[in-house]
Amino acid sequence: MRSEPFSEAELSVDAFLGGRLRIAQPRRGYRAGIDPVLLAASVPARAGETLLDLGCGAGVAALCVAARVPGVALAGLEMQPGYADLARRNAEANGVVMEVVTGDLAEMPAELRQRQFDHVIANPPYFDRAGGTRAADAGREGALGEATPLADWMTAAARRCRPGGHICVVHRAERLADLLGALRGAVEVLPLIPRRGRAARLVLVRVRKGGRAALRLCDGWLLHEGLRHEGDGENLTPSTASVLRAAAPLPFYR
């Protein structure tokens, strides 16, 4: 748990979305990769709608949505006070209005308890620590180690999402069964394929609350070209590069 604010010396400032966003992150601790950017690109938001990011960390996912869709009203919930403070600072530095509430989704703060949003997004901790090791850095462990059950994340998301709204989640493919068991509504699943011929490590799951459509398993999204990493470049597919560099949306259907 990171309780105190980060000092400037503890931070690096990193470019996201081709420089559209400049995000301060701890040099040591949890650092956002491409997962929250892909999550943000999957949100079918429009100007004038509202969005809540559960476990917002430094604010990367919500701020990426705002960069792609100006006019979305943002809120975030973050349990670690140091990261909540950092999310507020990042929003201000990028000229974005974002309400960040410090609190635990298991005991939803009063500021959010009576509200519902058009979109609720989450990048829950990936790793169940019951049978494994913990990260040495407390802030990183708070972001990656699953202390609150995944089902509780999904319950909190459903309560905060308005009827007809969307819940969007990125998680490890091996946890898909847990996600599907906890979600209610019209569910769409998009596997994220690292390279052709390899199994998906991550999935994007999108749910329309109250929807009655059958579950849809979409054609996988290919992240990298080639069968293996060649040279020093990222070797991203053009569609993935457009998401990560040009703030393009990530469609479930192409």
C-alpha positions as a Python dict, from the first residue, in 0.01 Angstrom:
ca = {
    (1, 'M'): (0, 0, 0),
    (2, 'R'): (145, 336, -105),
    (3, 'S'): (11, 589, 146),
    (4, 'E'): (227, 898, 98),
    (5, 'P'): (246, 1112, -219),
    (6, 'F'): (530, 1046, -462),
    (7, 'S'): (811, 1299, -474),
    (8, 'E'): (929, 1432, -809),
    (9, 'A'): (1254, 1239, -769),
    (10, 'E'): (1059, 913, -749),
    (11, 'L'): (879, 973, -1078),
    (12, 'S'): (946, 950, -1447),
    (13, 'V'): (724, 1121, -1706),
    (14, 'D'): (629, 893, -1993),
    (15, 'A'): (454, 956, -2324),
    (16, 'F'): (132, 772, -2408),
    (17, 'L'): (-73, 780, -2728),
    (18, 'G'): (211, 920, -2935),
    (19, 'G'): (273, 1204, -2690),
    (20, 'R'): (-88, 1311, -2656),
    (21, 'L'): (-55, 1230, -2286),
    (22, 'R'): (239, 1281, -2051),
    (23, 'I'): (196, 1054, -1752),
    (24, 'A'): (404, 1064, -1433),
    (25, 'Q'): (473, 715, -1298),
    (26, 'P'): (691, 582, -1017),
    (27, 'R'): (1035, 471, -1126),
    (28, 'R'): (994, 182, -882),
    (29, 'G'): (651, 38, -824),
    (30, 'Y'): (357, -24, -1053),
    (31, 'R'): (411, 116, -1404),
    (32, 'A'): (138, 103, -1666),
    (33, 'G'): (212, -88, -1986),
    (34, 'I'): (-10, -131, -2288),
    (35, 'D'): (-293, -308, -2103),
    (36, 'P'): (-476, 6, -1977),
    (37, 'V'): (-428, 171, -2318),
    (38, 'L'): (-592, -123, -2496),
    (39, 'L'): (-868, -124, -2235),
    (40, 'A'): (-935, 246, -2290),
    (41, 'A'): (-948, 198, -2667),
    (42, 'S'): (-1220, -67, -2629),
    (43, 'V'): (-1464, 162, -2447),
    (44, 'P'): (-1753, 271, -2676),
    (45, 'A'): (-1776, 615, -2515),
    (46, 'R'): (-1922, 929, -2666),
    (47, 'A'): (-1895, 1295, -2571),
    (48, 'G'): (-2129, 1386, -2287),
    (49, 'E'): (-2119, 1042, -2126),
    (50, 'T'): (-1973, 948, -1789),
    (51, 'L'): (-1700, 697, -1700),
    (52, 'L'): (-1574, 544, -1377),
    (53, 'D'): (-1234, 374, -1358),
    (54, 'L'): (-1222, 125, -1069),
    (55, 'G'): (-867, 96, -936),
    (56, 'C'): (-750, 382, -1157),
    (57, 'G'): (-385, 381, -1041),
    (58, 'A'): (-204, 678, -1194),
    (59, 'G'): (-504, 744, -1421),
    (60, 'V'): (-370, 605, -1749),
    (61, 'A'): (-680, 423, -1874),
    (62, 'A'): (-929, 700, -1796),
    (63, 'L'): (-701, 969, -1939),
    (64, 'C'): (-655, 765, -2258),
    (65, 'V'): (-1034, 757, -2298),
    (66, 'A'): (-1045, 1134, -2254),
    (67, 'A'): (-771, 1183, -2513),
    (68, 'R'): (-968, 981, -2769),
    (69, 'V'): (-1316, 1110, -2680),
    (70, 'P'): (-1311, 1468, -2548),
    (71, 'G'): (-1615, 1554, -2341),
    (72, 'V'): (-1638, 1234, -2137),
    (73, 'A'): (-1681, 1311, -1766),
    (74, 'L'): (-1423, 1106, -1574),
    (75, 'A'): (-1417, 964, -1223),
    (76, 'G'): (-1171, 723, -1067),
    (77, 'L'): (-1156, 512, -753),
    (78, 'E'): (-814, 420, -613),
    (79, 'M'): (-738, 246, -285),
    (80, 'Q'): (-374, 357, -254),
    (81, 'P'): (-358, 726, -152),
    (82, 'G'): (-21, 780, -320),
    (83, 'Y'): (-150, 660, -656),
    (84, 'A'): (-480, 849, -617),
    (85, 'D'): (-280, 1167, -565),
    (86, 'L'): (-72, 1084, -872),
    (87, 'A'): (-387, 1035, -1083),
    (88, 'R'): (-509, 1380, -981),
    (89, 'R'): (-173, 1532, -1070),
    (90, 'N'): (-167, 1356, -1407),
    (91, 'A'): (-517, 1472, -1494),
    (92, 'E'): (-429, 1831, -1410),
    (93, 'A'): (-100, 1814, -1600),
    (94, 'N'): (-285, 1697, -1912),
    (95, 'G'): (-562, 1954, -1885),
    (96, 'V'): (-830, 1694, -1806),
    (97, 'V'): (-1095, 1719, -1537),
    (98, 'M'): (-1105, 1393, -1344),
    (99, 'E'): (-1259, 1330, -1005),
    (100, 'V'): (-1044, 1083, -814),
    (101, 'V'): (-1185, 929, -496),
    (102, 'T'): (-958, 749, -252),
    (103, 'G'): (-1123, 436, -120),
    (104, 'D'): (-1184, 63, -139),
    (105, 'L'): (-1438, -80, -385),
    (106, 'A'): (-1530, -338, -121),
    (107, 'E'): (-1654, -45, 92),
    (108, 'M'): (-1766, 195, -178),
    (109, 'P'): (-1710, 558, -73),
    (110, 'A'): (-2018, 773, -25),
    (111, 'E'): (-1908, 1002, -311),
    (112, 'L'): (-1973, 714, -554),
    (113, 'R'): (-2222, 489, -378),
    (114, 'Q'): (-2536, 658, -506),
    (115, 'R'): (-2412, 727, -859),
    (116, 'Q'): (-2421, 530, -1183),
    (117, 'F'): (-2210, 579, -1494),
    (118, 'D'): (-2244, 514, -1867),
    (119, 'H'): (-1916, 323, -1864),
    (120, 'V'): (-1727, 143, -1588),
    (121, 'I'): (-1378, 17, -1664),
    (122, 'A'): (-1134, -192, -1464),
    (123, 'N'): (-787, -343, -1493),
    (124, 'P'): (-808, -560, -1177),
    (125, 'P'): (-499, -715, -1018),
    (126, 'Y'): (-394, -1014, -1226),
    (127, 'F'): (-236, -1243, -968),
    (128, 'D'): (-396, -1442, -688),
    (129, 'R'): (-131, -1433, -415),
    (130, 'A'): (-282, -1716, -209),
    (131, 'G'): (-30, -1964, -345),
    (132, 'G'): (244, -1741, -481),
    (133, 'T'): (502, -1477, -406),
    (134, 'R'): (439, -1109, -351),
    (135, 'A'): (601, -810, -518),
    (136, 'A'): (871, -644, -308),
    (137, 'D'): (736, -291, -371),
    (138, 'A'): (420, -224, -171),
    (139, 'G'): (262, -7, -439),
    (140, 'R'): (330, -263, -711),
    (141, 'E'): (190, -540, -494),
    (142, 'G'): (-122, -334, -432),
    (143, 'A'): (-176, -299, -807),
    (144, 'L'): (-92, -656, -912),
    (145, 'G'): (-179, -878, -617),
    (146, 'E'): (-543, -982, -591),
    (147, 'A'): (-657, -901, -239),
    (148, 'T'): (-1022, -836, -329),
    (149, 'P'): (-1185, -1131, -512),
    (150, 'L'): (-1243, -1075, -884),
    (151, 'A'): (-1614, -1140, -838),
    (152, 'D'): (-1630, -844, -598),
    (153, 'W'): (-1472, -620, -864),
    (154, 'M'): (-1739, -723, -1112),
    (155, 'T'): (-2019, -677, -858),
    (156, 'A'): (-1895, -326, -780),
    (157, 'A'): (-1871, -246, -1153),
    (158, 'A'): (-2226, -368, -1216),
    (159, 'R'): (-2367, -160, -933),
    (160, 'R'): (-2201, 156, -1060),
    (161, 'C'): (-2302, 99, -1424),
    (162, 'R'): (-2637, 231, -1543),
    (163, 'P'): (-2881, -3, -1723),
    (164, 'G'): (-2778, -19, -2087),
    (165, 'G'): (-2428, 104, -2004),
    (166, 'H'): (-2103, -83, -2056),
    (167, 'I'): (-1852, -253, -1829),
    (168, 'C'): (-1509, -303, -1989),
    (169, 'V'): (-1237, -515, -1830),
    (170, 'V'): (-890, -635, -1928),
    (171, 'H'): (-757, -946, -1754),
    (172, 'R'): (-552, -1260, -1800),
    (173, 'A'): (-706, -1518, -2032),
    (174, 'E'): (-675, -1786, -1764),
    (175, 'R'): (-925, -1592, -1549),
    (176, 'L'): (-1191, -1574, -1820),
    (177, 'A'): (-1409, -1838, -1654),
    (178, 'D'): (-1407, -1637, -1330),
    (179, 'L'): (-1501, -1321, -1520),
    (180, 'L'): (-1786, -1484, -1708),
    (181, 'G'): (-1922, -1636, -1389),
    (182, 'A'): (-1936, -1294, -1226),
    (183, 'L'): (-2085, -1092, -1513),
    (184, 'R'): (-2447, -1048, -1616),
    (185, 'G'): (-2566, -897, -1943),
    (186, 'A'): (-2467, -915, -2309),
    (187, 'V'): (-2103, -1026, -2297),
    (188, 'E'): (-1840, -986, -2570),
    (189, 'V'): (-1491, -1136, -2538),
    (190, 'L'): (-1193, -1026, -2748),
    (191, 'P'): (-876, -1237, -2709),
    (192, 'L'): (-550, -1041, -2738),
    (193, 'I'): (-306, -1257, -2936),
    (194, 'P'): (65, -1175, -2885),
    (195, 'R'): (170, -1330, -3219),
    (196, 'R'): (12, -1549, -3484),
    (197, 'G'): (0, -1909, -3367),
    (198, 'R'): (28, -1825, -2996),
    (199, 'A'): (-237, -1849, -2730),
    (200, 'A'): (-401, -1534, -2596),
    (201, 'R'): (-251, -1416, -2268),
    (202, 'L'): (-503, -1137, -2213),
    (203, 'V'): (-868, -1083, -2293),
    (204, 'L'): (-1084, -774, -2323),
    (205, 'V'): (-1434, -834, -2190),
    (206, 'R'): (-1717, -591, -2259),
    (207, 'V'): (-2063, -621, -2110),
    (208, 'R'): (-2379, -424, -2185),
    (209, 'K'): (-2569, -419, -1857),
    (210, 'G'): (-2915, -566, -1898),
    (211, 'G'): (-2845, -690, -2249),
    (212, 'R'): (-2990, -1027, -2350),
    (213, 'A'): (-2774, -1115, -2649),
    (214, 'A'): (-2585, -1445, -2641),
    (215, 'L'): (-2218, -1442, -2546),
    (216, 'R'): (-1996, -1346, -2839),
    (217, 'L'): (-1640, -1471, -2875),
    (218, 'C'): (-1477, -1234, -3122),
    (219, 'D'): (-1193, -1291, -3366),
    (220, 'G'): (-865, -1239, -3180),
    (221, 'W'): (-679, -907, -3198),
    (222, 'L'): (-320, -959, -3313),
    (223, 'L'): (-68, -743, -3126),
    (224, 'H'): (260, -816, -3309),
    (225, 'E'): (359, -916, -3659),
    (226, 'G'): (574, -1218, -3736),
    (227, 'L'): (617, -1548, -3558),
    (228, 'R'): (894, -1417, -3331),
    (229, 'H'): (1052, -1092, -3221),
    (230, 'E'): (1308, -977, -3476),
    (231, 'G'): (1556, -691, -3418),
    (232, 'D'): (1511, -400, -3182),
    (233, 'G'): (1174, -266, -3300),
    (234, 'E'): (837, -328, -3138),
    (235, 'N'): (704, -505, -3448),
    (236, 'L'): (346, -403, -3373),
    (237, 'T'): (73, -471, -3623),
    (238, 'P'): (-44, -149, -3795),
    (239, 'S'): (-382, -170, -3620),
    (240, 'T'): (-220, -206, -3277),
    (241, 'A'): (23, 76, -3351),
    (242, 'S'): (-269, 302, -3440),
    (243, 'V'): (-432, 225, -3105),
    (244, 'L'): (-116, 280, -2900),
    (245, 'R'): (28, 575, -3095),
    (246, 'A'): (-264, 753, -3262),
    (247, 'A'): (-545, 704, -3005),
    (248, 'A'): (-749, 494, -3248),
    (249, 'P'): (-1041, 290, -3112),
    (250, 'L'): (-1006, -85, -3073),
    (251, 'P'): (-1312, -242, -3234),
    (252, 'F'): (-1436, -584, -3126),
    (253, 'Y'): (-1560, -643, -3482),
    (254, 'R'): (-1363, -567, -3797),
}
